[in-house]
PDB file of C-alpha atoms in Angstrom:
ATOM      1  CA  MET A   1     -45.982  -8.506  -4.142  1.00 60.00           C
ATOM      2  CA  ALA A   2     -46.805  -8.511  -7.851  1.00 80.00           C
ATOM      3  CA  ALA A   3     -49.970  -9.833  -9.440  1.00 88.00           C
ATOM      4  CA  SER A   4     -49.592 -10.779 -13.101  1.00 92.00           C
ATOM      5  CA  ASP A   5     -52.293 -10.068 -15.662  1.00 92.00           C
ATOM      6  CA  GLY A   6     -52.411 -13.756 -16.608  1.00 94.00           C
ATOM      7  CA  PHE A   7     -52.990 -14.859 -13.016  1.00 95.00           C
ATOM      8  CA  LEU A   8     -55.706 -12.252 -12.482  1.00 95.00           C
ATOM      9  CA  ASP A   9     -57.475 -13.221 -15.727  1.00 94.00           C
ATOM     10  CA  HIS A  10     -57.399 -16.892 -14.720  1.00 94.00           C
ATOM     11  CA  LEU A  11     -58.692 -15.999 -11.251  1.00 95.00           C
ATOM     12  CA  LYS A  12     -61.607 -13.984 -12.631  1.00 94.00           C
ATOM     13  CA  ASP A  13     -62.464 -16.871 -14.948  1.00 94.00           C
ATOM     14  CA  THR A  14     -62.352 -19.351 -12.068  1.00 95.00           C
ATOM     15  CA  LEU A  15     -64.584 -17.061  -9.977  1.00 96.00           C
ATOM     16  CA  ARG A  16     -67.233 -16.606 -12.685  1.00 94.00           C
ATOM     17  CA  GLY A  17     -69.734 -18.658 -10.631  1.00 94.00           C
ATOM     18  CA  LEU A  18     -69.664 -15.954  -7.964  1.00 95.00           C
ATOM     19  CA  GLY A  19     -71.063 -13.338 -10.327  1.00 94.00           C
ATOM     20  CA  PRO A  20     -69.435 -10.050 -11.323  1.00 94.00           C
ATOM     21  CA  VAL A  21     -65.968  -9.760  -9.792  1.00 96.00           C
ATOM     22  CA  SER A  22     -63.585  -6.846 -10.182  1.00 95.00           C
ATOM     23  CA  VAL A  23     -59.887  -6.565  -9.466  1.00 95.00           C
ATOM     24  CA  ARG A  24     -58.149  -3.395  -8.334  1.00 95.00           C
ATOM     25  CA  ARG A  25     -54.389  -3.168  -8.281  1.00 93.00           C
ATOM     26  CA  MET A  26     -52.855  -1.922  -5.064  1.00 90.00           C
ATOM     27  CA  PHE A  27     -49.362  -1.921  -3.557  1.00 83.00           C
ATOM     28  CA  GLY A  28     -48.088  -4.182  -6.346  1.00 80.00           C
ATOM     29  CA  GLY A  29     -50.762  -6.782  -5.603  1.00 91.00           C
ATOM     30  CA  ALA A  30     -54.496  -6.663  -6.156  1.00 96.00           C
ATOM     31  CA  GLY A  31     -57.756  -6.612  -4.246  1.00 96.00           C
ATOM     32  CA  VAL A  32     -60.611  -8.817  -5.457  1.00 97.00           C
ATOM     33  CA  TYR A  33     -64.114  -7.369  -5.059  1.00 97.00           C
ATOM     34  CA  ALA A  34     -67.728  -8.466  -5.419  1.00 96.00           C
ATOM     35  CA  ASP A  35     -70.620  -6.110  -4.739  1.00 92.00           C
ATOM     36  CA  GLY A  36     -68.101  -3.417  -3.823  1.00 93.00           C
ATOM     37  CA  VAL A  37     -66.633  -5.505  -0.991  1.00 96.00           C
ATOM     38  CA  MET A  38     -63.048  -6.758  -0.977  1.00 97.00           C
ATOM     39  CA  PHE A  39     -63.097 -10.476  -0.171  1.00 98.00           C
ATOM     40  CA  ALA A  40     -59.669 -11.542  -1.429  1.00 98.00           C
ATOM     41  CA  LEU A  41     -56.238 -10.255  -2.220  1.00 97.00           C
ATOM     42  CA  VAL A  42     -53.523 -11.390  -4.576  1.00 97.00           C
ATOM     43  CA  ALA A  43     -49.822 -11.094  -3.793  1.00 94.00           C
ATOM     44  CA  ASP A  44     -47.058 -12.712  -5.825  1.00 94.00           C
ATOM     45  CA  ASP A  45     -49.677 -14.550  -7.884  1.00 95.00           C
ATOM     46  CA  THR A  46     -51.052 -16.176  -4.734  1.00 97.00           C
ATOM     47  CA  LEU A  47     -54.722 -15.905  -3.757  1.00 97.00           C
ATOM     48  CA  TYR A  48     -55.680 -15.089  -0.170  1.00 98.00           C
ATOM     49  CA  LEU A  49     -59.330 -15.216   0.906  1.00 98.00           C
ATOM     50  CA  LYS A  50     -60.813 -13.216   3.786  1.00 98.00           C
ATOM     51  CA  ALA A  51     -61.378 -15.319   6.899  1.00 98.00           C
ATOM     52  CA  ASP A  52     -62.430 -14.765  10.479  1.00 97.00           C
ATOM     53  CA  GLU A  53     -62.509 -16.747  13.706  1.00 95.00           C
ATOM     54  CA  GLU A  54     -65.426 -18.809  12.387  1.00 94.00           C
ATOM     55  CA  THR A  55     -63.819 -19.743   9.064  1.00 96.00           C
ATOM     56  CA  LYS A  56     -60.040 -19.780   9.543  1.00 96.00           C
ATOM     57  CA  GLN A  57     -60.116 -23.380  10.797  1.00 97.00           C
ATOM     58  CA  ALA A  58     -60.734 -24.577   7.236  1.00 97.00           C
ATOM     59  CA  TYR A  59     -57.449 -22.968   6.165  1.00 97.00           C
ATOM     60  CA  GLU A  60     -55.583 -24.272   9.196  1.00 97.00           C
ATOM     61  CA  ALA A  61     -56.866 -27.781   8.440  1.00 97.00           C
ATOM     62  CA  GLU A  62     -55.295 -27.430   4.967  1.00 96.00           C
ATOM     63  CA  GLY A  63     -51.988 -26.356   6.525  1.00 97.00           C
ATOM     64  CA  LEU A  64     -52.346 -22.837   5.102  1.00 97.00           C
ATOM     65  CA  GLY A  65     -51.551 -19.546   6.785  1.00 96.00           C
ATOM     66  CA  PRO A  66     -52.533 -15.901   6.673  1.00 97.00           C
ATOM     67  CA  PHE A  67     -51.052 -13.196   4.492  1.00 96.00           C
ATOM     68  CA  GLY A  68     -48.484 -11.137   6.335  1.00 92.00           C
ATOM     69  CA  TYR A  69     -46.002  -8.381   5.692  1.00 89.00           C
ATOM     70  CA  GLU A  70     -43.103  -6.827   7.539  1.00 88.00           C
ATOM     71  CA  GLY A  71     -43.672  -3.476   9.209  1.00 87.00           C
ATOM     72  CA  GLY A  72     -42.056  -1.766  12.134  1.00 89.00           C
ATOM     73  CA  GLY A  73     -39.678  -4.655  12.670  1.00 91.00           C
ATOM     74  CA  ARG A  74     -42.419  -7.258  13.009  1.00 94.00           C
ATOM     75  CA  THR A  75     -44.709  -9.380  10.869  1.00 92.00           C
ATOM     76  CA  ILE A  76     -48.237  -8.067  10.548  1.00 91.00           C
ATOM     77  CA  ALA A  77     -50.828 -10.726   9.681  1.00 92.00           C
ATOM     78  CA  LEU A  78     -53.984  -9.722   7.833  1.00 94.00           C
ATOM     79  CA  PRO A  79     -57.282 -11.642   7.933  1.00 96.00           C
ATOM     80  CA  TYR A  80     -56.679 -13.083   4.459  1.00 97.00           C
ATOM     81  CA  TRP A  81     -55.625 -16.734   4.291  1.00 98.00           C
ATOM     82  CA  ARG A  82     -53.890 -18.545   1.455  1.00 98.00           C
ATOM     83  CA  ALA A  83     -56.393 -20.385  -0.717  1.00 98.00           C
ATOM     84  CA  PRO A  84     -55.803 -24.068  -1.495  1.00 98.00           C
ATOM     85  CA  GLU A  85     -54.185 -24.443  -4.930  1.00 96.00           C
ATOM     86  CA  ARG A  86     -56.689 -27.142  -5.937  1.00 96.00           C
ATOM     87  CA  LEU A  87     -59.435 -24.504  -6.114  1.00 96.00           C
ATOM     88  CA  PHE A  88     -58.022 -23.304  -9.431  1.00 95.00           C
ATOM     89  CA  ASP A  89     -58.818 -26.739 -10.896  1.00 95.00           C
ATOM     90  CA  ASP A  90     -62.380 -26.793  -9.547  1.00 95.00           C
ATOM     91  CA  PRO A  91     -64.431 -23.643 -10.243  1.00 94.00           C
ATOM     92  CA  ASP A  92     -67.366 -24.943  -8.183  1.00 96.00           C
ATOM     93  CA  GLU A  93     -65.219 -25.439  -5.095  1.00 97.00           C
ATOM     94  CA  MET A  94     -63.504 -22.082  -5.745  1.00 97.00           C
ATOM     95  CA  THR A  95     -66.922 -20.429  -5.840  1.00 97.00           C
ATOM     96  CA  ALA A  96     -67.926 -22.101  -2.561  1.00 97.00           C
ATOM     97  CA  TRP A  97     -64.773 -20.889  -0.775  1.00 98.00           C
ATOM     98  CA  ALA A  98     -65.124 -17.423  -2.333  1.00 98.00           C
ATOM     99  CA  ARG A  99     -68.762 -17.163  -1.185  1.00 98.00           C
ATOM    100  CA  ILE A 100     -67.672 -17.879   2.370  1.00 98.00           C
ATOM    101  CA  ALA A 101     -64.930 -15.235   2.096  1.00 98.00           C
ATOM    102  CA  LEU A 102     -67.429 -12.746   0.671  1.00 98.00           C
ATOM    103  CA  ASP A 103     -69.793 -13.436   3.582  1.00 97.00           C
ATOM    104  CA  VAL A 104     -66.908 -12.792   6.007  1.00 97.00           C
ATOM    105  CA  ALA A 105     -66.071  -9.540   4.200  1.00 97.00           C
ATOM    106  CA  ARG A 106     -69.711  -8.407   4.329  1.00 96.00           C
ATOM    107  CA  ARG A 107     -69.927  -9.152   8.078  1.00 94.00           C
ATOM    108  CA  SER A 108     -66.700  -7.248   8.652  1.00 92.00           C
ATOM    109  CA  ALA A 109     -67.935  -4.269   6.619  1.00 90.00           C
ATOM    110  CA  ALA A 110     -71.227  -4.238   8.559  1.00 89.00           C
ATOM    111  CA  LYS A 111     -69.349  -4.210  11.892  1.00 85.00           C
ATOM    112  CA  LYS A 112     -67.162  -1.320  10.706  1.00 82.00           C
ATOM    113  CA  ALA A 113     -70.230   0.620   9.547  1.00 81.00           C
ATOM    114  CA  LYS A 114     -71.813   0.213  13.000  1.00 78.00           C
ATOM    115  CA  ARG A 115     -68.648   1.445  14.733  1.00 73.00           C
ATOM    116  CA  ALA A 116     -68.088   4.428  12.434  1.00 64.00           C
ATOM    117  CA  PRO A 117     -70.961   6.629  13.732  1.00 62.00           C
ATOM    118  CA  ARG A 118     -70.006   5.927  17.352  1.00 60.00           C
ATOM    119  CA  ALA A 119     -66.363   6.768  16.693  1.00 56.00           C
ATOM    120  CA  ALA A 120     -67.355  10.008  14.933  1.00 56.00           C
ATOM    121  CA  ALA A 121     -69.617  10.979  17.836  1.00 58.00           C
ATOM    122  CA  LYS A 122     -66.839  10.250  20.311  1.00 59.00           C
ATOM    123  CA  ARG A 123     -64.439  12.464  18.325  1.00 60.00           C
ATOM    124  CA  ARG A 124     -66.999  15.287  18.290  1.00 61.00           C
ATOM    125  CA  ARG A 125     -67.502  15.006  22.064  1.00 64.00           C
ATOM    126  CA  SER A 126     -63.763  15.099  22.738  1.00 65.00           C
ATOM    127  CA  LYS A 127     -63.356  18.267  20.630  1.00 66.00           C
ATOM    128  CA  GLY A 128     -66.176  20.130  22.343  1.00 57.00           C
TER     129      GLY A 128
END
């Protein structure tokens, strides 16, 4: 699940229209962040963008699938879908797809933030 320095440098260059983007290495791959939110991941020098029920149809229409890994004897799919290769040749289109992925990541983060206080309260109630 490696992510080469050359691929990551090219990716950051292609994403320059999105604004400041950072890359953090993890598990041999890398997470791609904007505004502190992870909106993409890189595995084996392949870009996967965050998608949800509203946006995954665009990837399916391209014949692309989600990122998955083997765990517990089964394949676990994550909500990151393989980006079309042509995006690396068109920074404007890459930026458009990345903006959509960033919006998905922000919505997901907002939902998690709403659930976190309720889950903490539920844990406190069950202890007491």
